Amino acid sequence: MAVAIMGPTASGKTAAALAIARQMPVEIISVDSALVYRGMDIGTAKPTAEELASVPHHLIDIIDPLESYSVMQFREDAIRLVAEIQARGKLPLLVGGTMMYFKGLVDGLDDLPTADADVRARIDAEAARIGWPGMHAKLRALDPVTADRLAPNDAQRINRALEIIELSGKPMSELLARREKTVLPFELLSFALEPSDRAVLHERIALRFEQMLGERDDAGIVAETAGLRARGDLHLGLPAMRCVGYRQSWEYLDGLYDRRQLRENGIVATRQLAKRQLTWLRSMPERIVIDCLASDATAQLLATLDKHIRSA
């Protein structure tokens, strides 16, 4: 058996996983598309050195920000790691908020057309003329189901969805619906930390971003982003630099807005991310929902997990 701890940003997933680790022998598999990158610590809320040392963690700091990491790679790595952890007599905990990774793990990979550089270039050229919100509106007319789960400025995924339509002649949502569900080689018990009051989650998100930002530009996420920019080989077209917080910090360093606007834009982008994460979660019926705002949320999770283990 393996356990998934899912939830939106700032829902307390890391704290819940570490609490479980104090009660039973586990190893943590990160399910986070930002934690894979080396040198991106503050803006990703990466576990501290002490937390990483307290229990084995996997799929953190595994690639350079110049590289990419696909759902297929994650699925292969996660299935391999679960088997290895189980062989060591420990419980694998899959912890994170990248819902596309969870969906890819549970449902299997799709049979979508492979990327076409020429098509993507044409889409990028059109986006340069009308903007990504305009491209999002175009996608909504062609595939409203996919458009509903994408932010208007999610350039990478909007491009991919439009590319699929052009290459296949069908909406991505239709192709995904046809996909046969894959049977995992292990039982997965899934918990979802979801807020009973989104306003409270929004307050947590604001506080977290303010902590990441810090009081000065020579510390916090701005300084971290400046260090990444100084390498000279990174740009906003890369998946790593499009991560929430880093994109806004990069644009701030480009002089597009002031520090007050940076704070506002970062918080809004993080709230939008949380909204998309919750939308994904609602599409996952086989999950045990726990109110992440409850004072005993972690205790509830532990009690349910213990009961399940005892009855297995």
C-alpha angles and dihedrals in degrees: 000000000000129000127222121205108192133172147125123286114290093020094120101255096145093048091050092050092049090049090055090048089058090056103042142011107275143149122213124229111196115228096192126116092206100047090063090075123092117225094024103102112130100046093045094050087233114192113267123256088256092052092047090050094049095066133008112269128194136198094026121123093002102134141031118253088247090065132070132227120206134208087247091056091048093050093050093046094045095050090048093047094048090055092047093048092048089050088057089056095250135122115251114225115198104200130180152075105256096113094183088064091051092047092048091049096049102034100033129235125310130241095233121150116271120254119282115204094203094052092047091050091053091049091049090050091052090047090054088059102042103018130241094279086059090050089048089055089050090051091049090058091051103034113010093173092060093040091055092063097044128079116237090246098044091118097174097053096038089053091050094048092050090044091055091051092051094046099042104025089229135093116261090235090059093049092048091049090058093055115116113236113249121224112233117228089234140039113263120203107197127204123186121201102208129168122245087204118036091195089066091048088051089054090052090049092051092049092048093050091048089053090050090049095049124188099289138038092236090069136039128028095331091059091044091051091046089055091052091049090051090065088074097215100080128085141170092264091072120094090233094056092046090063113121111271096019095066091050092046091049091051090047090054088050087059095245092134144355130264093267090055090046089057092047095045093047093051093046092049091050092049089051089051091052090050091053091047091053090048089055091048093054088059090059106080096175096073136106108231119215123181104245089202094059114109090229097042094123092045090052091051092048093048093050092046092049091050091050093049092050093051094046 
